[in-house]
mmCIF file of C-alpha atoms in Angstrom:
data_model
loop_
_atom_site.group_PDB
_atom_site.id
_atom_site.type_symbol
_atom_site.label_atom_id
_atom_site.label_comp_id
_atom_site.label_asym_id
_atom_site.label_seq_id
_atom_site.Cartn_x
_atom_site.Cartn_y
_atom_site.Cartn_z
ATOM 1 C CA MET A 1 -90.954 14.803 84.678
ATOM 2 C CA ALA A 2 -91.520 17.787 82.417
ATOM 3 C CA LEU A 3 -94.315 18.483 80.031
ATOM 4 C CA HIS A 4 -93.358 20.407 76.918
ATOM 5 C CA ILE A 5 -95.076 21.878 73.920
ATOM 6 C CA SER A 6 -94.139 19.755 70.948
ATOM 7 C CA GLU A 7 -94.349 22.609 68.422
ATOM 8 C CA PRO A 8 -93.858 26.223 69.603
ATOM 9 C CA ASN A 9 -96.274 28.798 68.300
ATOM 10 C CA SER A 10 -94.955 31.173 65.673
ATOM 11 C CA ARG A 11 -96.200 34.619 64.830
ATOM 12 C CA VAL A 12 -96.897 35.635 61.250
ATOM 13 C CA PRO A 13 -95.690 39.167 60.339
ATOM 14 C CA ALA A 14 -98.599 41.471 59.646
ATOM 15 C CA ASP A 15 -97.449 42.248 56.118
ATOM 16 C CA SER A 16 -97.318 38.569 55.238
ATOM 17 C CA ALA A 17 -100.564 37.498 56.901
ATOM 18 C CA PRO A 18 -102.946 35.734 54.524
ATOM 19 C CA THR A 19 -105.878 37.776 53.304
ATOM 20 C CA SER A 20 -109.406 36.402 53.215
ATOM 21 C CA ARG A 21 -111.133 35.786 49.922
ATOM 22 C CA PRO A 22 -114.853 36.020 49.333
ATOM 23 C CA ALA A 23 -116.522 32.615 49.282
ATOM 24 C CA GLU A 24 -117.998 31.517 46.017
ATOM 25 C CA PRO A 25 -121.797 31.180 45.848
ATOM 26 C CA GLY A 26 -122.976 28.016 47.563
ATOM 27 C CA SER A 27 -119.589 27.247 49.084
ATOM 28 C CA SER A 28 -120.586 28.395 52.604
ATOM 29 C CA LEU A 29 -123.363 25.841 52.916
ATOM 30 C CA ALA A 30 -121.019 23.207 51.536
ATOM 31 C CA ALA A 31 -118.493 24.108 54.246
ATOM 32 C CA ILE A 32 -121.184 23.791 56.885
ATOM 33 C CA ARG A 33 -122.197 20.351 55.656
ATOM 34 C CA ARG A 34 -118.556 19.257 55.442
ATOM 35 C CA THR A 35 -117.914 20.419 58.996
ATOM 36 C CA LEU A 36 -120.886 18.502 60.339
ATOM 37 C CA ASP A 37 -119.931 15.392 58.399
ATOM 38 C CA ILE A 38 -116.343 15.475 59.688
ATOM 39 C CA GLU A 39 -117.425 16.059 63.280
ATOM 40 C CA ALA A 40 -120.045 13.307 63.033
ATOM 41 C CA ASP A 41 -117.267 10.964 61.900
ATOM 42 C CA GLY A 42 -115.334 11.970 65.014
ATOM 43 C CA ILE A 43 -118.211 10.957 67.296
ATOM 44 C CA LYS A 44 -118.527 7.658 65.418
ATOM 45 C CA ALA A 45 -114.811 7.039 65.937
ATOM 46 C CA LEU A 46 -115.194 7.706 69.661
ATOM 47 C CA HIS A 47 -118.100 5.267 69.839
ATOM 48 C CA ALA A 48 -116.092 2.600 68.010
ATOM 49 C CA ALA A 49 -113.123 3.134 70.335
ATOM 50 C CA LEU A 50 -115.237 1.842 73.230
ATOM 51 C CA ASP A 51 -114.824 -1.635 71.753
ATOM 52 C CA GLY A 52 -111.085 -1.358 72.386
ATOM 53 C CA PRO A 53 -109.014 -0.231 75.393
ATOM 54 C CA LEU A 54 -111.157 2.893 75.875
ATOM 55 C CA GLY A 55 -114.135 0.826 77.080
ATOM 56 C CA PRO A 56 -112.445 -0.742 80.138
ATOM 57 C CA ALA A 57 -110.663 2.553 80.817
ATOM 58 C CA MET A 58 -114.015 4.357 80.944
ATOM 59 C CA GLU A 59 -115.309 1.793 83.444
ATOM 60 C CA ALA A 60 -112.211 2.336 85.584
ATOM 61 C CA ALA A 61 -112.664 6.115 85.356
ATOM 62 C CA LEU A 62 -116.294 5.829 86.437
ATOM 63 C CA ASP A 63 -115.294 3.693 89.418
ATOM 64 C CA ALA A 64 -112.701 6.284 90.435
ATOM 65 C CA LEU A 65 -115.059 9.232 90.017
ATOM 66 C CA PHE A 66 -117.940 7.500 91.781
ATOM 67 C CA GLY A 67 -115.720 6.434 94.664
ATOM 68 C CA ALA A 68 -114.050 9.804 95.206
ATOM 69 C CA ARG A 69 -114.337 10.918 98.817
ATOM 70 C CA GLY A 70 -113.601 14.489 97.802
ATOM 71 C CA ARG A 71 -114.289 16.341 94.577
ATOM 72 C CA VAL A 72 -113.537 15.874 90.923
ATOM 73 C CA ILE A 73 -110.957 18.439 89.841
ATOM 74 C CA VAL A 74 -111.012 19.088 86.084
ATOM 75 C CA THR A 75 -108.140 20.940 84.421
ATOM 76 C CA GLY A 76 -106.912 21.904 80.975
ATOM 77 C CA MET A 77 -105.640 24.792 78.862
ATOM 78 C CA GLY A 78 -106.935 26.569 75.784
ATOM 79 C CA LYS A 79 -109.857 24.887 74.088
ATOM 80 C CA SER A 80 -109.376 21.790 76.261
ATOM 81 C CA GLY A 81 -109.750 24.105 79.247
ATOM 82 C CA HIS A 82 -113.050 25.426 77.933
ATOM 83 C CA ILE A 83 -114.292 21.861 77.539
ATOM 84 C CA GLY A 84 -113.014 21.118 81.043
ATOM 85 C CA ARG A 85 -115.039 23.982 82.500
ATOM 86 C CA LYS A 86 -118.179 22.610 80.906
ATOM 87 C CA LEU A 87 -117.409 19.096 82.150
ATOM 88 C CA ALA A 88 -116.886 20.299 85.725
ATOM 89 C CA ALA A 89 -120.155 22.240 85.569
ATOM 90 C CA THR A 90 -122.031 19.188 84.278
ATOM 91 C CA PHE A 91 -120.565 16.965 86.993
ATOM 92 C CA ALA A 92 -121.501 19.476 89.698
ATOM 93 C CA SER A 93 -125.069 19.892 88.440
ATOM 94 C CA THR A 94 -125.715 16.138 88.306
ATOM 95 C CA GLY A 95 -124.621 15.084 91.779
ATOM 96 C CA THR A 96 -120.814 14.809 91.489
ATOM 97 C CA PRO A 97 -119.035 17.602 93.412
ATOM 98 C CA ALA A 98 -116.577 19.138 90.960
ATOM 99 C CA LEU A 99 -114.663 22.290 90.109
ATOM 100 C CA PHE A 100 -112.438 23.529 87.301
ATOM 101 C CA LEU A 101 -108.806 24.333 88.120
ATOM 102 C CA HIS A 102 -107.051 26.614 85.646
ATOM 103 C CA ALA A 103 -103.792 24.920 84.752
ATOM 104 C CA ALA A 104 -101.767 28.149 84.634
ATOM 105 C CA GLU A 105 -103.115 29.401 87.963
ATOM 106 C CA ALA A 106 -102.442 26.084 89.694
ATOM 107 C CA ALA A 107 -98.725 26.807 90.043
ATOM 108 C CA HIS A 108 -99.486 30.157 91.693
ATOM 109 C CA GLY A 109 -101.372 28.920 94.732
ATOM 110 C CA ASP A 110 -104.498 27.247 93.351
ATOM 111 C CA LEU A 111 -103.003 23.792 93.894
ATOM 112 C CA GLY A 112 -104.233 24.286 97.441
ATOM 113 C CA MET A 113 -107.693 23.441 96.104
ATOM 114 C CA VAL A 114 -106.616 19.850 95.477
ATOM 115 C CA THR A 115 -106.635 17.289 98.294
ATOM 116 C CA ALA A 116 -105.663 13.636 98.524
ATOM 117 C CA ASP A 117 -109.383 12.739 98.580
ATOM 118 C CA ASP A 118 -109.975 14.282 95.158
ATOM 119 C CA VAL A 119 -109.728 12.809 91.666
ATOM 120 C CA LEU A 120 -107.984 14.846 88.978
ATOM 121 C CA VAL A 121 -109.180 14.816 85.351
ATOM 122 C CA ALA A 122 -106.696 16.446 82.957
ATOM 123 C CA LEU A 123 -107.596 17.207 79.333
ATOM 124 C CA SER A 124 -104.943 17.763 76.679
ATOM 125 C CA TRP A 125 -105.309 16.640 73.082
ATOM 126 C CA SER A 126 -101.537 16.444 72.591
ATOM 127 C CA GLY A 127 -100.724 15.361 76.138
ATOM 128 C CA GLU A 128 -97.813 17.796 76.108
ATOM 129 C CA THR A 129 -99.400 20.997 77.408
ATOM 130 C CA ALA A 130 -96.651 22.736 79.383
ATOM 131 C CA GLU A 131 -98.989 24.352 81.923
ATOM 132 C CA LEU A 132 -100.179 20.960 83.141
ATOM 133 C CA GLY A 133 -96.730 20.068 84.421
ATOM 134 C CA GLU A 134 -97.114 21.414 87.957
ATOM 135 C CA ILE A 135 -100.544 19.847 88.419
ATOM 136 C CA VAL A 136 -99.297 16.443 87.257
ATOM 137 C CA ARG A 137 -96.251 16.610 89.526
ATOM 138 C CA TYR A 138 -98.477 17.609 92.452
ATOM 139 C CA ALA A 139 -100.828 14.692 91.754
ATOM 140 C CA ARG A 140 -97.930 12.227 91.661
ATOM 141 C CA ARG A 141 -96.355 13.657 94.825
ATOM 142 C CA PHE A 142 -99.542 13.472 96.920
ATOM 143 C CA SER A 143 -101.045 10.341 95.333
ATOM 144 C CA VAL A 144 -104.051 12.121 93.855
ATOM 145 C CA PRO A 145 -105.652 9.772 91.277
ATOM 146 C CA LEU A 146 -105.053 11.163 87.795
ATOM 147 C CA ILE A 147 -107.350 10.497 84.828
ATOM 148 C CA ALA A 148 -105.842 11.701 81.548
ATOM 149 C CA VAL A 149 -107.949 12.516 78.486
ATOM 150 C CA THR A 150 -105.619 12.721 75.490
ATOM 151 C CA SER A 151 -105.238 11.445 71.947
ATOM 152 C CA ARG A 152 -101.602 10.448 72.511
ATOM 153 C CA PRO A 153 -101.148 7.583 74.984
ATOM 154 C CA GLU A 154 -97.351 7.852 74.571
ATOM 155 C CA SER A 155 -97.359 11.528 75.646
ATOM 156 C CA THR A 156 -95.997 12.752 78.952
ATOM 157 C CA LEU A 157 -99.528 13.172 80.335
ATOM 158 C CA GLY A 158 -100.595 9.775 79.048
ATOM 159 C CA LYS A 159 -97.656 8.026 80.682
ATOM 160 C CA ALA A 160 -98.212 9.828 84.000
ATOM 161 C CA ALA A 161 -101.895 8.879 84.293
ATOM 162 C CA ASP A 162 -103.376 6.283 86.600
ATOM 163 C CA ILE A 163 -106.236 5.910 84.123
ATOM 164 C CA LEU A 164 -105.768 6.778 80.461
ATOM 165 C CA LEU A 165 -108.760 7.698 78.341
ATOM 166 C CA ALA A 166 -107.136 7.553 74.915
ATOM 167 C CA LEU A 167 -109.169 9.457 72.346
ATOM 168 C CA PRO A 168 -109.218 8.265 68.736
ATOM 169 C CA LYS A 169 -107.324 10.171 66.064
ATOM 170 C CA VAL A 170 -109.807 12.391 64.241
ATOM 171 C CA THR A 171 -109.725 14.928 61.432
ATOM 172 C CA GLU A 172 -110.247 18.553 62.411
ATOM 173 C CA ALA A 173 -113.064 20.214 60.501
ATOM 174 C CA CYS A 174 -110.846 23.258 60.056
ATOM 175 C CA PRO A 175 -109.565 23.083 56.435
ATOM 176 C CA ASN A 176 -106.087 24.009 57.669
ATOM 177 C CA GLY A 177 -106.181 21.228 60.259
ATOM 178 C CA LEU A 178 -105.313 23.750 62.977
ATOM 179 C CA ALA A 179 -108.374 25.115 64.783
ATOM 180 C CA PRO A 180 -109.612 22.610 67.402
ATOM 181 C CA THR A 181 -113.035 21.554 66.144
ATOM 182 C CA THR A 182 -113.613 17.823 65.903
ATOM 183 C CA SER A 183 -111.112 17.245 68.689
ATOM 184 C CA THR A 184 -112.975 19.462 71.157
ATOM 185 C CA LEU A 185 -116.309 17.929 70.175
ATOM 186 C CA VAL A 186 -114.916 14.464 70.916
ATOM 187 C CA GLN A 187 -113.633 15.671 74.311
ATOM 188 C CA LEU A 188 -117.036 17.182 75.056
ATOM 189 C CA ALA A 189 -118.879 13.999 74.081
ATOM 190 C CA LEU A 190 -116.590 11.870 76.237
ATOM 191 C CA GLY A 191 -117.178 14.177 79.198
ATOM 192 C CA ASP A 192 -120.937 14.120 78.732
ATOM 193 C CA ALA A 193 -120.865 10.321 78.542
ATOM 194 C CA LEU A 194 -118.978 10.148 81.841
ATOM 195 C CA ALA A 195 -121.377 12.583 83.505
ATOM 196 C CA VAL A 196 -124.503 10.742 82.345
ATOM 197 C CA ALA A 197 -123.104 7.363 83.382
ATOM 198 C CA LEU A 198 -122.284 8.778 86.819
ATOM 199 C CA LEU A 199 -125.743 10.329 87.056
ATOM 200 C CA GLU A 200 -127.346 6.963 86.402
ATOM 201 C CA ARG A 201 -125.023 5.134 88.776
ATOM 202 C CA ARG A 202 -125.941 7.573 91.554
ATOM 203 C CA GLY A 203 -129.661 7.205 90.852
ATOM 204 C CA PHE A 204 -129.829 10.978 90.408
ATOM 205 C CA SER A 205 -133.502 11.890 89.897
ATOM 206 C CA ALA A 206 -135.331 14.886 88.492
ATOM 207 C CA SER A 207 -136.090 15.936 92.069
ATOM 208 C CA ASP A 208 -132.374 15.858 92.875
ATOM 209 C CA PHE A 209 -131.741 17.872 89.722
ATOM 210 C CA HIS A 210 -134.029 20.636 90.955
ATOM 211 C CA VAL A 211 -131.896 21.110 94.073
ATOM 212 C CA PHE A 212 -129.037 22.322 91.863
ATOM 213 C CA HIS A 213 -131.230 24.126 89.284
ATOM 214 C CA PRO A 214 -133.681 26.296 91.247
ATOM 215 C CA GLY A 215 -133.563 29.207 88.795
ATOM 216 C CA GLY A 216 -134.471 29.900 85.205
ATOM 217 C CA LYS A 217 -136.667 27.938 82.854
ATOM 218 C CA LEU A 218 -135.254 24.607 83.960
ATOM 219 C CA GLY A 219 -135.937 25.396 87.612
ATOM 220 C CA ALA A 220 -139.524 26.311 86.781
ATOM 221 C CA ARG A 221 -140.026 23.014 84.971
ATOM 222 C CA LEU A 222 -138.885 21.157 88.076
ATOM 223 C CA LEU A 223 -141.124 22.941 90.570
ATOM 224 C CA LYS A 224 -143.593 20.748 92.406
ATOM 225 C CA VAL A 225 -147.307 21.450 92.724
ATOM 226 C CA ARG A 226 -146.856 22.019 96.461
ATOM 227 C CA ASP A 227 -144.478 24.892 95.657
ATOM 228 C CA LEU A 228 -147.201 26.825 93.816
ATOM 229 C CA MET A 229 -150.537 25.710 95.265
ATOM 230 C CA HIS A 230 -152.813 27.773 97.518
ATOM 231 C CA GLU A 231 -153.213 26.164 100.935
ATOM 232 C CA ARG A 232 -156.362 24.474 102.242
ATOM 233 C CA GLU A 233 -157.732 27.591 103.955
ATOM 234 C CA MET A 234 -157.729 29.400 100.617
ATOM 235 C CA THR A 235 -159.445 26.529 98.808
ATOM 236 C CA PRO A 236 -163.217 26.820 98.076
ATOM 237 C CA LEU A 237 -164.858 23.775 99.651
ATOM 238 C CA THR A 238 -168.295 22.727 100.843
ATOM 239 C CA GLN A 239 -170.103 19.606 102.088
ATOM 240 C CA LEU A 240 -172.680 17.372 100.429
ATOM 241 C CA GLY A 241 -176.181 18.665 101.215
ATOM 242 C CA THR A 242 -175.157 22.331 101.290
ATOM 243 C CA PRO A 243 -177.730 24.656 99.639
ATOM 244 C CA MET A 244 -176.480 26.318 96.475
ATOM 245 C CA ALA A 245 -177.011 29.751 98.021
ATOM 246 C CA ASP A 246 -174.188 28.988 100.472
ATOM 247 C CA VAL A 247 -172.087 27.398 97.736
ATOM 248 C CA LEU A 248 -172.267 30.618 95.685
ATOM 249 C CA ILE A 249 -171.035 32.579 98.687
ATOM 250 C CA GLU A 250 -168.045 30.220 98.984
ATOM 251 C CA ILE A 251 -167.276 30.506 95.268
ATOM 252 C CA THR A 252 -167.429 34.306 95.427
ATOM 253 C CA SER A 253 -165.307 34.647 98.562
ATOM 254 C CA LYS A 254 -162.474 32.366 97.386
ATOM 255 C CA ARG A 255 -162.360 33.743 93.804
ATOM 256 C CA PHE A 256 -161.332 30.600 91.936
ATOM 257 C CA GLY A 257 -164.597 30.341 90.018
ATOM 258 C CA CYS A 258 -165.421 26.930 91.464
ATOM 259 C CA CYS A 259 -166.069 25.005 94.653
ATOM 260 C CA GLY A 260 -165.066 21.490 95.679
ATOM 261 C CA VAL A 261 -167.611 19.223 97.292
ATOM 262 C CA LEU A 262 -166.665 16.874 100.150
ATOM 263 C CA ASP A 263 -168.371 13.785 101.517
ATOM 264 C CA GLY A 264 -168.719 12.975 105.214
ATOM 265 C CA SER A 265 -165.129 11.682 105.338
ATOM 266 C CA GLY A 266 -163.726 14.888 103.875
ATOM 267 C CA ARG A 267 -162.932 13.320 100.520
ATOM 268 C CA LEU A 268 -163.368 15.240 97.299
ATOM 269 C CA VAL A 269 -166.368 13.879 95.388
ATOM 270 C CA GLY A 270 -167.462 16.755 93.178
ATOM 271 C CA ILE A 271 -166.975 20.267 91.844
ATOM 272 C CA VAL A 272 -169.281 23.152 91.010
ATOM 273 C CA THR A 273 -168.153 25.475 88.229
ATOM 274 C CA ASP A 274 -169.729 28.350 86.346
ATOM 275 C CA GLY A 275 -170.584 25.837 83.603
ATOM 276 C CA ASP A 276 -172.558 23.762 86.105
ATOM 277 C CA LEU A 277 -174.435 26.889 87.154
ATOM 278 C CA ARG A 278 -175.373 27.745 83.575
ATOM 279 C CA ARG A 279 -176.535 24.201 82.854
ATOM 280 C CA HIS A 280 -178.807 24.136 85.902
ATOM 281 C CA MET A 281 -180.075 27.687 85.860
ATOM 282 C CA SER A 282 -183.643 27.724 87.238
ATOM 283 C CA GLY A 283 -185.802 29.555 89.690
ATOM 284 C CA ASP A 284 -185.061 27.126 92.514
ATOM 285 C CA LEU A 285 -181.281 26.971 91.902
ATOM 286 C CA LEU A 286 -180.310 28.642 95.188
ATOM 287 C CA ALA A 287 -182.420 26.242 97.244
ATOM 288 C CA ARG A 288 -181.173 23.048 95.611
ATOM 289 C CA PRO A 289 -178.535 20.901 97.377
ATOM 290 C CA VAL A 290 -175.085 21.043 95.855
ATOM 291 C CA GLU A 291 -175.026 17.357 94.814
ATOM 292 C CA THR A 292 -177.811 18.024 92.299
ATOM 293 C CA ILE A 293 -175.656 20.610 90.531
ATOM 294 C CA MET A 294 -172.066 19.375 90.921
ATOM 295 C CA THR A 295 -169.940 17.415 88.464
ATOM 296 C CA SER A 296 -168.682 14.195 90.023
ATOM 297 C CA SER A 297 -165.067 12.971 90.054
ATOM 298 C CA PRO A 298 -163.320 16.336 89.597
ATOM 299 C CA LEU A 299 -159.762 16.610 88.276
ATOM 300 C CA ALA A 300 -157.111 16.565 90.969
ATOM 301 C CA ILE A 301 -153.366 16.160 91.399
ATOM 302 C CA ALA A 302 -151.011 15.200 94.218
ATOM 303 C CA PRO A 303 -148.791 17.887 95.787
ATOM 304 C CA GLY A 304 -145.623 15.944 94.966
ATOM 305 C CA GLU A 305 -146.273 15.963 91.216
ATOM 306 C CA PHE A 306 -144.321 18.308 88.966
ATOM 307 C CA ALA A 307 -146.004 21.627 88.230
ATOM 308 C CA SER A 308 -145.432 20.933 84.540
ATOM 309 C CA SER A 309 -147.672 17.860 84.881
ATOM 310 C CA ALA A 310 -150.433 20.039 86.340
ATOM 311 C CA LEU A 311 -150.137 22.428 83.398
ATOM 312 C CA ARG A 312 -150.407 19.557 80.929
ATOM 313 C CA ILE A 313 -153.641 18.388 82.594
ATOM 314 C CA LEU A 314 -155.093 21.891 82.565
ATOM 315 C CA ASN A 315 -154.246 22.387 78.904
ATOM 316 C CA ARG A 316 -155.488 18.969 77.851
ATOM 317 C CA ARG A 317 -158.830 19.290 79.675
ATOM 318 C CA GLN A 318 -159.155 23.020 78.986
ATOM 319 C CA VAL A 319 -159.804 23.996 82.589
ATOM 320 C CA THR A 320 -158.152 26.599 84.809
ATOM 321 C CA VAL A 321 -157.867 24.990 88.256
ATOM 322 C CA LEU A 322 -156.897 21.689 89.833
ATOM 323 C CA PHE A 323 -157.607 20.562 93.366
ATOM 324 C CA VAL A 324 -154.518 19.271 95.138
ATOM 325 C CA VAL A 325 -155.271 16.125 97.137
ATOM 326 C CA GLU A 326 -153.628 13.547 99.359
ATOM 327 C CA ASP A 327 -155.622 10.297 99.559
ATOM 328 C CA ASN A 328 -158.387 12.272 97.806
ATOM 329 C CA VAL A 329 -158.545 14.749 100.689
ATOM 330 C CA PRO A 330 -158.016 18.350 99.476
ATOM 331 C CA VAL A 331 -154.907 20.105 100.771
ATOM 332 C CA GLY A 332 -154.962 23.019 98.347
ATOM 333 C CA ILE A 333 -155.733 24.290 94.862
ATOM 334 C CA VAL A 334 -153.587 25.437 91.935
ATOM 335 C CA HIS A 335 -154.615 27.849 89.185
ATOM 336 C CA VAL A 336 -153.190 28.003 85.679
ATOM 337 C CA HIS A 337 -152.060 31.593 86.360
ATOM 338 C CA ASP A 338 -149.945 30.345 89.276
ATOM 339 C CA LEU A 339 -148.131 27.983 86.907
ATOM 340 C CA LEU A 340 -147.661 30.450 84.067
ATOM 341 C CA GLY A 341 -146.563 33.170 86.457
ATOM 342 C CA ALA A 342 -143.821 30.903 87.782
ATOM 343 C CA GLY A 343 -142.572 30.217 84.242
ATOM 344 C CA VAL A 344 -143.849 26.651 84.043
ATOM 345 C CA ALA A 345 -144.311 25.636 80.425
#
């Protein structure tokens, strides 16, 4: 079996190359709208195709990808290769082990990356990309399941596939009908749909997502309160009945501008803040027991909650600290500066 390029590329002599012409006023925005309209029609065509053979084929592809004992190997050339790289990255970041195999490099030793436990996903709009030939032959020889993503079911790649994901015929947004535009968008959308369906089938949670995204803004959003809180020994706490003189010492030494108040069982029942001090300022303040000054039912959060949830509470209630509790027993404290410093937003 041999894959071939249906139409060889030709080079245009430099002296005969077309020259660009300035766009007429208003035509650029019209081109932008036309491009978006054409590409939107491509996505609609892909959605409609699910009512035909593509729907059952997608289910079969999901079964194969979900059941793979090894990895998902994605391959392609040119613009299809770029889409393939993104698809492999999305699979890998959402719980499906995957990598991208460059079709041209495969024949020079990289086929060793592929095992019989893997599933191969090959993208080619025409289905006749020459560089895919060695990968397809390797898959057939070693019984590696092959999922083909192409617009031509009758192509060499389409006929070789175990599972054919036949893309609908679409109009390229390029006015010359040459630059891959709508076609690559449709490939990208199909890949995203597969990845999201797999994510849901695996029950992949936001906590799982954080394992693969520890860095950057996304990683910060997925941090848990326990990752940023100050431990119990750093948390300002006192008992019911404690004189305010001792409470002020605790507030000053721990430097959070507040103090939690515990009952006899060690549960958090109140908080003393600088606002409480101002409201109860009097000559006998230092001698008064803390329960006469404190605010009952202070805000708190569990250590397993997302740090972003803690920041939302702080912003909504316009406070700067939250006690971190388990069964209403303090295990730590988190300050708004801890969250902002970690990039939580």
